[in-house]
């Protein structure tokens, strides 16, 4: 029975495990990770069957254990790019990561255990298998690795009504149900909806049999700019395009016009305004396939599906009992506002560098191990809320660049960052002599300081108020 621990990490998803992995590697401490789910891996435990990482495996997971073999895919939409693990492979990987962690003798991972909150005798944890309630004395900190818990199709509450006679499946059930229909309506704007459409197209459904109900249109990165190791120059090129656009843009609209013109970002329909930015990515081949779908419904969010019509925020459209509606409307990334990461007795894992959740969690483990003062830890790791709208891009990038600048002045932090497998730029020094890399670095350095200033002026997000500018909102909730 668990009675005490130095660190109680709530959440055995990618971030909780990446944090614990680095903390245990860097400090002689006792760590307990708990999760309600029956297995480690967080949302991946309940992910849809055809999910894959959208980033390469090379920089995903925990720092101490490689994921995959850094192979270049030879076929399919990812041809020429680094491999991306399937959901099943991610789960196997996290099981192995837990094995390594517990093998240190200084960590344990308790699945089927729920954190209920703080009580007078310690942190209250319920064993969901037995119902037993335990009070755990936490000697150092409770680590909230669920503040940014992902909302996914399998477990979210479907946010609209479904009348008798209408056919709706969660995206997890699409492969099993697809055969029973010849027409499909995919509901949702984000990466999961894009994945569902891609899956249908790959399974020989004709594009004119697919309707895509998109409340918002989204921007996607070109996956080309997220290729590490031998192709790391492309990541540097992408960052240099960000910096150049950031330095030159007059406003947010102009910024996205420039990012699209440079090939950094793309939208599925270039004739339609896109207002959503979630930091996800597509390959050029995926984008071309998705552009074949011409039947797009843009009437806002779905309110109700009936046997013969879909009622939406701004109107309705016909449907039929033969159409299989596919729910992909879960939020995905969490929109919780930024709050201080290092608080008295508590660490709230969040984004620092843009769109690198595993890297960030591991970095926070390193900082916790090697700095004593919470103010200094927060200076090095200002929180950076996940983006949802195009207006979130300026603040997210300027905050990330300012934080990265601070790491460079701390020799131990920059040394750890340079060698971390979770750092997508780690191979940059080995390729520094290549002309294309030199050009990208020069363009980045020319523009980044001006970009930081300009983007700060465009930023009106929660993160700008949390942490680094002195306007501390300690303990801010969801
Ligand atoms: C479909 C999908 C694909 C993605 N692909 C990528 C990718 O390719 N690359 C990338 O970098 N990022 C990707 N992301 C971003 C993603 O958010 C992270 O990769 C990461 O997996 C999220 O991990 P997490 O630990 O923050 O959250 P989660 O995985 O949601 O884990 C949080 C955990 O906390 C547990 N929990 C909650 N409350 C309690 C409680 N009271 N007691 C105990 N346990 C509790 C939950 O059960 C859950 O398991 C993807 C996200 C989604 C949804």
XYZ file of C-alpha atoms and ligand atoms in Angstrom:
531
model
C 0.000 0.000 0.000
C 1.254 3.444 -0.956
C 1.695 5.704 2.077
C 4.256 8.300 1.056
C 6.348 9.511 -1.863
C 8.481 12.513 -2.830
C 6.530 13.311 -5.997
C 2.988 12.244 -6.795
C 2.486 12.585 -10.577
C -1.203 12.596 -11.481
C -1.541 11.284 -15.030
C 0.466 8.530 -16.756
C 0.078 10.045 -20.206
C 2.978 11.173 -22.357
C 3.688 14.219 -20.218
C 3.475 12.563 -16.796
C 5.787 9.770 -17.934
C 8.237 12.099 -19.716
C 8.454 14.278 -16.589
C 8.964 11.297 -14.249
C 11.523 9.691 -16.558
C 13.773 12.765 -16.556
C 13.253 13.640 -12.895
C 14.292 10.141 -11.796
C 17.294 10.275 -14.141
C 18.426 13.647 -12.769
C 17.616 13.449 -9.047
C 17.711 10.850 -6.276
C 14.011 10.997 -5.501
C 11.061 8.667 -5.098
C 8.290 9.152 -7.669
C 4.788 7.710 -7.892
C 2.752 8.095 -11.087
C -0.970 7.321 -10.948
C -3.662 7.208 -13.597
C -7.367 6.331 -13.668
C -6.929 4.425 -16.870
C -6.138 0.693 -16.831
C -2.825 1.182 -18.688
C -0.169 3.885 -19.117
C -0.192 6.118 -22.187
C -3.019 8.559 -21.442
C -5.349 9.286 -24.338
C -3.520 6.781 -26.551
C -5.191 4.009 -24.501
C -8.547 4.987 -26.035
C -7.401 6.297 -29.396
C -9.096 5.345 -32.674
C -7.660 2.264 -34.383
C -6.055 4.045 -37.348
C -4.444 6.862 -35.332
C -0.738 7.590 -35.722
C 1.545 10.217 -34.325
C 1.313 13.271 -36.546
C 4.941 14.100 -35.719
C 7.855 11.701 -36.279
C 8.465 9.101 -33.557
C 12.076 10.315 -33.371
C 11.228 13.093 -30.898
C 8.187 11.662 -29.105
C 7.930 9.810 -25.779
C 10.330 9.850 -22.821
C 13.929 11.008 -22.960
C 15.596 7.768 -21.912
C 14.035 5.465 -24.492
C 13.934 5.794 -28.311
C 10.604 5.236 -30.046
C 10.931 3.357 -33.317
C 14.094 3.070 -35.375
C 14.265 6.438 -37.148
C 13.352 4.748 -40.447
C 12.346 6.790 -43.464
C 9.002 5.626 -44.833
C 9.231 4.483 -48.438
C 5.567 4.356 -49.402
C 2.272 6.036 -48.601
C 1.505 9.636 -47.794
C 4.510 9.815 -45.425
C 6.992 8.601 -48.074
C 10.389 10.241 -47.683
C 9.694 11.278 -44.095
C 10.599 9.801 -40.709
C 8.351 7.037 -39.413
C 5.356 7.848 -37.233
C 4.269 5.246 -34.700
C 0.768 3.786 -34.770
C -1.386 4.159 -31.661
C -0.704 0.526 -30.745
C 3.058 1.045 -31.054
C 2.829 4.160 -28.858
C 1.088 2.094 -26.166
C 3.699 -0.679 -26.330
C 6.346 1.994 -26.076
C 4.836 3.574 -22.963
C 4.544 0.138 -21.342
C 8.277 -0.327 -21.962
C 8.981 3.177 -20.637
C 7.120 2.279 -17.437
C 9.237 -0.879 -17.175
C 12.405 1.222 -17.316
C 11.053 3.714 -14.826
C 10.026 1.141 -12.251
C 13.276 -0.745 -12.899
C 15.154 2.144 -11.262
C 13.681 1.030 -7.946
C 12.761 4.661 -7.220
C 9.472 4.907 -9.113
C 6.147 3.134 -9.333
C 3.275 3.535 -11.772
C -0.182 2.730 -10.447
C -2.859 2.451 -13.100
C -6.530 2.298 -12.115
C -5.787 4.814 -9.373
C -7.586 8.136 -9.212
C -6.410 11.290 -7.504
C -9.343 12.830 -5.654
C -7.586 15.921 -4.296
C -5.864 17.070 -1.128
C -7.214 15.971 2.254
C -6.158 16.837 5.808
C -4.023 13.661 5.973
C -2.390 13.935 2.540
C -3.341 13.404 -1.074
C -6.421 11.237 -1.476
C -6.017 8.400 -3.963
C -8.651 5.791 -4.758
C -7.744 2.341 -6.034
C -10.437 1.931 -8.694
C -10.071 -1.870 -8.662
C -10.909 -2.259 -4.969
C -12.526 1.085 -4.130
C -10.012 1.500 -1.317
C -9.172 5.100 -0.361
C -5.602 5.951 0.622
C -4.040 9.103 2.083
C -0.628 9.604 0.543
C 1.902 11.884 2.239
C 3.726 13.815 -0.490
C 7.104 14.996 0.786
C 7.879 17.335 -2.121
C 5.307 18.005 -4.813
C 2.105 16.948 -6.478
C 2.633 17.071 -10.249
C -0.509 17.816 -12.208
C -0.004 15.952 -15.492
C -3.686 16.142 -16.301
C -4.211 19.902 -16.491
C -3.922 19.641 -20.275
C -5.610 16.238 -20.510
C -6.688 15.561 -24.090
C -10.383 15.347 -24.958
C -10.836 12.470 -27.398
C -13.721 10.961 -29.393
C -13.900 7.700 -27.423
C -14.524 9.337 -24.082
C -15.952 12.813 -24.664
C -19.638 13.581 -24.256
C -21.079 13.985 -27.741
C -22.129 17.653 -27.799
C -25.285 17.314 -29.927
C -28.487 15.300 -29.982
C -28.941 12.223 -32.129
C -32.550 11.384 -32.936
C -33.894 7.888 -33.541
C -33.231 6.791 -37.101
C -29.991 8.779 -37.501
C -26.776 6.760 -37.725
C -23.834 8.060 -35.732
C -20.612 6.320 -34.729
C -17.614 7.530 -32.807
C -14.535 7.588 -35.045
C -13.163 4.604 -33.073
C -15.974 2.497 -34.556
C -15.583 3.696 -38.147
C -13.593 0.692 -39.449
C -16.172 -1.750 -38.066
C -19.171 0.245 -39.286
C -17.902 1.530 -42.635
C -18.961 -1.519 -44.636
C -22.579 -1.016 -43.661
C -22.824 2.271 -45.522
C -21.899 3.864 -48.800
C -22.204 7.521 -47.770
C -20.472 9.248 -44.904
C -20.657 12.568 -43.086
C -17.536 13.358 -41.085
C -18.191 15.847 -38.284
C -15.332 18.026 -37.039
C -12.691 20.498 -38.167
C -9.453 19.110 -36.817
C -6.858 16.437 -37.313
C -9.115 13.579 -36.228
C -11.712 14.537 -38.841
C -8.930 14.809 -41.426
C -7.736 11.341 -40.380
C -11.266 9.918 -40.734
C -11.599 11.393 -44.243
C -8.139 10.094 -45.190
C -9.031 6.650 -43.863
C -12.202 6.547 -45.973
C -10.318 7.657 -49.101
C -7.572 5.084 -48.474
C -10.278 2.444 -48.193
C -11.575 3.227 -51.677
C -14.532 5.385 -50.732
C -15.069 7.834 -53.589
C -14.666 11.500 -52.567
C -18.226 12.300 -53.670
C -19.534 9.808 -51.059
C -17.975 11.862 -48.252
C -19.496 14.989 -46.763
C -17.299 16.986 -44.401
C -19.123 19.080 -41.770
C -16.545 21.672 -40.694
C -17.571 24.342 -38.142
C -14.236 26.088 -38.695
C -11.559 25.699 -41.325
C -8.130 24.867 -39.966
C -4.521 25.660 -40.754
C -2.068 22.770 -40.899
C 1.731 22.799 -40.923
C 3.467 21.097 -43.806
C 4.948 17.942 -42.280
C 8.090 18.534 -44.347
C 9.125 21.151 -41.779
C 9.034 18.671 -38.873
C 11.610 16.177 -40.109
C 14.500 15.741 -37.637
C 17.970 14.130 -37.798
C 19.222 13.944 -41.403
C 16.444 16.301 -42.537
C 16.752 18.741 -39.620
C 17.482 21.588 -42.048
C 13.778 21.518 -42.945
C 12.831 22.200 -39.311
C 15.223 25.149 -39.265
C 13.762 26.366 -42.542
C 10.252 26.213 -41.061
C 11.341 28.202 -38.001
C 13.045 30.777 -40.210
C 9.784 31.210 -42.135
C 7.979 31.723 -38.819
C 10.501 34.356 -37.749
C 10.437 36.162 -41.080
C 6.646 36.304 -41.198
C 6.530 37.338 -37.546
C 8.960 40.188 -38.149
C 7.161 41.490 -41.213
C 3.448 40.932 -40.592
C 1.218 43.928 -40.085
C -1.427 41.929 -38.210
C -2.620 38.363 -37.633
C -4.357 38.124 -41.010
C -1.231 39.286 -42.814
C 0.852 36.846 -40.737
C -1.139 33.856 -41.935
C -1.109 35.140 -45.513
C 2.682 35.188 -45.352
C 2.935 31.783 -43.675
C 0.725 30.294 -46.386
C 2.634 32.015 -49.202
C 5.924 30.608 -47.893
C 4.535 27.059 -47.700
C 4.845 26.890 -43.917
C 1.083 26.537 -43.374
C -1.707 25.274 -45.592
C -5.473 25.078 -45.444
C -7.576 22.530 -47.235
C -9.550 25.128 -49.172
C -7.388 28.118 -50.038
C -10.484 30.050 -51.132
C -12.082 29.870 -47.691
C -10.968 31.789 -44.567
C -9.405 29.521 -41.947
C -9.643 30.664 -38.333
C -8.537 27.557 -36.435
C -4.919 26.787 -35.544
C -4.218 23.693 -33.403
C -0.607 23.101 -34.417
C -1.274 19.870 -36.269
C 0.283 18.899 -39.559
C -0.363 17.121 -42.834
C 1.885 15.926 -45.620
C 1.413 17.375 -49.098
C 0.004 14.005 -50.217
C -2.586 13.972 -47.405
C -3.586 17.517 -48.245
C -4.019 16.699 -51.926
C -6.209 13.710 -51.071
C -8.389 15.717 -48.678
C -8.882 18.438 -51.291
C -10.831 15.940 -53.387
C -13.721 16.200 -50.934
C -15.966 18.906 -52.351
C -19.096 18.524 -50.231
C -18.236 20.724 -47.250
C -20.920 21.992 -44.864
C -19.994 25.260 -43.143
C -22.980 26.143 -40.999
C -21.294 26.095 -37.589
C -21.455 23.339 -34.978
C -23.914 20.469 -35.182
C -26.867 20.808 -32.793
C -28.918 17.735 -33.704
C -28.878 14.899 -36.204
C -32.219 13.551 -37.301
C -32.994 10.776 -39.757
C -33.326 13.211 -42.668
C -31.568 16.423 -41.618
C -28.642 17.842 -39.703
C -29.475 20.922 -37.654
C -26.498 23.235 -37.162
C -25.838 26.590 -35.511
C -26.520 28.574 -38.667
C -28.932 26.429 -40.642
C -29.674 22.857 -41.638
C -28.808 20.420 -44.376
C -30.402 17.229 -45.628
C -29.118 13.804 -44.641
C -30.574 10.299 -44.715
C -30.714 7.096 -42.639
C -28.213 5.596 -45.095
C -25.540 8.139 -44.182
C -23.063 7.085 -41.527
C -22.229 10.159 -39.437
C -18.789 9.998 -37.844
C -18.161 11.928 -34.630
C -14.772 13.649 -34.663
C -15.877 16.680 -32.650
C -13.827 16.106 -29.478
C -11.619 19.046 -28.585
C -8.298 17.176 -28.788
C -5.796 19.612 -27.274
C -6.997 21.142 -24.036
C -7.877 24.860 -24.039
C -7.120 25.410 -20.330
C -5.627 28.845 -19.708
C -1.969 29.163 -18.816
C -1.176 29.099 -15.125
C 2.137 29.171 -13.274
C 3.997 25.895 -13.745
C 5.961 25.831 -10.481
C 3.731 26.622 -7.524
C 4.167 25.966 -3.791
C 3.894 22.173 -3.382
C 2.652 21.752 -6.931
C 3.868 21.571 -10.526
C 1.344 22.037 -13.322
C 2.809 20.540 -16.507
C 2.179 22.745 -19.532
C 3.552 23.771 -22.864
C 6.683 25.982 -22.912
C 8.289 25.441 -26.333
C 5.602 25.429 -29.004
C 4.045 22.056 -29.805
C 6.606 19.811 -28.111
C 4.642 18.220 -25.228
C 7.097 15.446 -24.414
C 10.149 17.691 -24.650
C 8.490 20.273 -22.400
C 7.519 17.750 -19.726
C 11.025 16.282 -19.671
C 12.559 19.757 -19.513
C 10.355 20.568 -16.522
C 11.660 17.399 -14.849
C 15.218 18.565 -15.486
C 14.538 22.062 -14.139
C 12.838 20.652 -11.035
C 15.907 18.487 -10.390
C 18.473 21.265 -10.865
C 16.926 24.503 -9.587
C 15.711 25.284 -6.064
C 13.894 28.564 -6.464
C 10.394 28.488 -7.944
C 10.743 32.023 -9.269
C 13.830 31.011 -11.231
C 12.130 27.830 -12.490
C 9.179 29.880 -13.705
C 11.475 32.374 -15.378
C 13.058 29.563 -17.376
C 9.724 27.858 -18.066
C 6.904 30.342 -18.634
C 3.602 28.627 -19.398
C 2.302 28.771 -22.935
C -1.347 27.750 -23.478
C -2.140 25.443 -26.383
C -3.376 27.326 -29.447
C -6.890 27.095 -30.813
C -7.352 30.207 -32.983
C -5.063 32.021 -35.378
C -4.876 34.834 -32.812
C -3.029 32.420 -30.471
C -0.063 31.939 -32.831
C 1.767 35.244 -32.164
C 1.867 34.864 -28.387
C 2.713 31.166 -28.518
C 5.717 31.711 -30.762
C 7.069 34.833 -29.069
C 6.843 33.207 -25.629
C 8.564 30.062 -26.846
C 11.399 32.027 -28.459
C 11.930 34.139 -25.330
C 12.074 31.020 -23.157
C 14.524 29.353 -25.540
C 16.726 32.466 -25.329
C 16.858 32.075 -21.536
C 17.876 28.408 -21.771
C 20.859 29.431 -23.900
C 22.271 31.504 -21.043
C 22.157 28.531 -18.633
C 24.967 26.088 -19.517
C 23.449 23.015 -17.851
C 20.008 23.619 -19.383
C 21.354 24.253 -22.874
C 23.584 21.163 -22.602
C 20.580 19.015 -21.636
C 18.437 20.505 -24.420
C 21.195 19.931 -26.980
C 21.421 16.216 -26.269
C 17.791 15.397 -25.506
C 16.239 12.963 -27.988
C 12.986 14.898 -27.515
C 14.548 18.083 -28.902
C 13.530 18.161 -32.557
C 16.581 20.323 -33.398
C 19.157 18.089 -31.730
C 20.909 17.120 -34.991
C 21.334 20.737 -36.091
C 25.023 21.090 -35.069
C 25.954 18.072 -37.209
C 24.362 19.731 -40.244
C 25.500 23.283 -39.559
C 27.884 23.229 -42.516
C 25.186 22.581 -45.113
C 24.403 25.673 -47.229
C 20.625 25.270 -46.847
C 20.978 25.029 -43.057
C 23.256 28.054 -42.978
C 20.723 30.040 -45.006
C 17.873 29.024 -42.692
C 19.856 29.857 -39.557
C 20.864 33.236 -40.999
C 17.275 34.053 -41.943
C 16.067 33.008 -38.492
C 18.702 35.099 -36.691
C 17.984 38.100 -38.911
C 14.319 38.127 -37.999
C 13.730 36.492 -34.633
C 14.229 39.516 -32.343
C 12.019 41.758 -34.464
C 9.473 38.911 -34.632
C 9.398 38.590 -30.840
C 8.667 42.303 -30.455
C 5.996 42.400 -33.130
C 4.277 39.193 -32.066
C 4.174 40.350 -28.432
C 2.185 43.362 -29.577
C -0.310 41.085 -31.333
C -0.676 38.765 -28.318
C -3.827 38.965 -26.224
C -3.867 35.434 -24.813
C -4.087 34.051 -21.275
C -0.424 33.058 -21.337
C 0.661 36.678 -21.616
C -0.848 37.220 -18.176
C 0.506 34.071 -16.548
C 3.988 33.889 -15.262
C 6.677 35.693 -17.089
C 5.579 39.323 -17.071
C 5.078 39.512 -13.335
C 1.279 39.334 -13.534
C 1.137 36.016 -11.735
C -2.127 34.131 -11.551
C -1.013 31.441 -9.160
C -3.455 28.565 -8.897
C -5.744 29.751 -11.681
C -8.148 26.934 -12.421
C -9.724 25.749 -15.619
C -5.098 11.995 -31.397
C -3.935 12.794 -30.915
C -2.709 12.689 -31.559
C -1.612 13.423 -31.124
N -0.432 13.304 -31.775
C 0.646 13.969 -31.338
C 1.919 13.828 -31.988
O 2.046 13.130 -32.976
N 2.973 14.507 -31.496
C 2.862 15.331 -30.412
O 3.865 15.916 -29.990
N 1.681 15.497 -29.776
C 0.570 14.848 -30.223
N -0.633 15.012 -29.604
C -0.724 15.965 -28.497
C -0.947 15.199 -27.200
O -1.707 16.038 -26.422
C 0.316 14.716 -26.551
O 1.091 14.023 -27.481
C 0.166 13.809 -25.327
O -0.105 12.459 -25.649
C -0.791 14.308 -24.322
O -0.398 13.739 -23.124
P -0.848 14.308 -21.736
O -0.062 13.563 -20.717
O -0.766 15.795 -21.706
O -2.426 14.023 -21.654
P -3.265 12.668 -21.648
O -2.753 11.691 -22.614
O -4.679 13.097 -21.794
O -3.033 12.067 -20.190
C -3.623 12.607 -19.031
C -3.934 11.439 -18.110
O -4.375 11.932 -16.844
C -5.255 10.976 -16.296
N -6.044 11.599 -15.222
C -6.907 12.636 -15.336
N -7.442 12.931 -14.141
C -6.916 12.042 -13.260
C -7.090 11.842 -11.854
N -7.885 12.627 -11.119
N -6.411 10.830 -11.278
C -5.586 10.041 -12.003
N -5.373 10.201 -13.330
C -6.029 11.193 -13.941
C -6.104 10.557 -17.483
O -6.692 9.294 -17.267
C -5.059 10.543 -18.620
O -4.601 9.236 -18.877
C -1.752 14.293 -30.007
C -2.988 14.416 -29.366
C -4.075 13.675 -29.804
C -5.393 13.831 -29.092
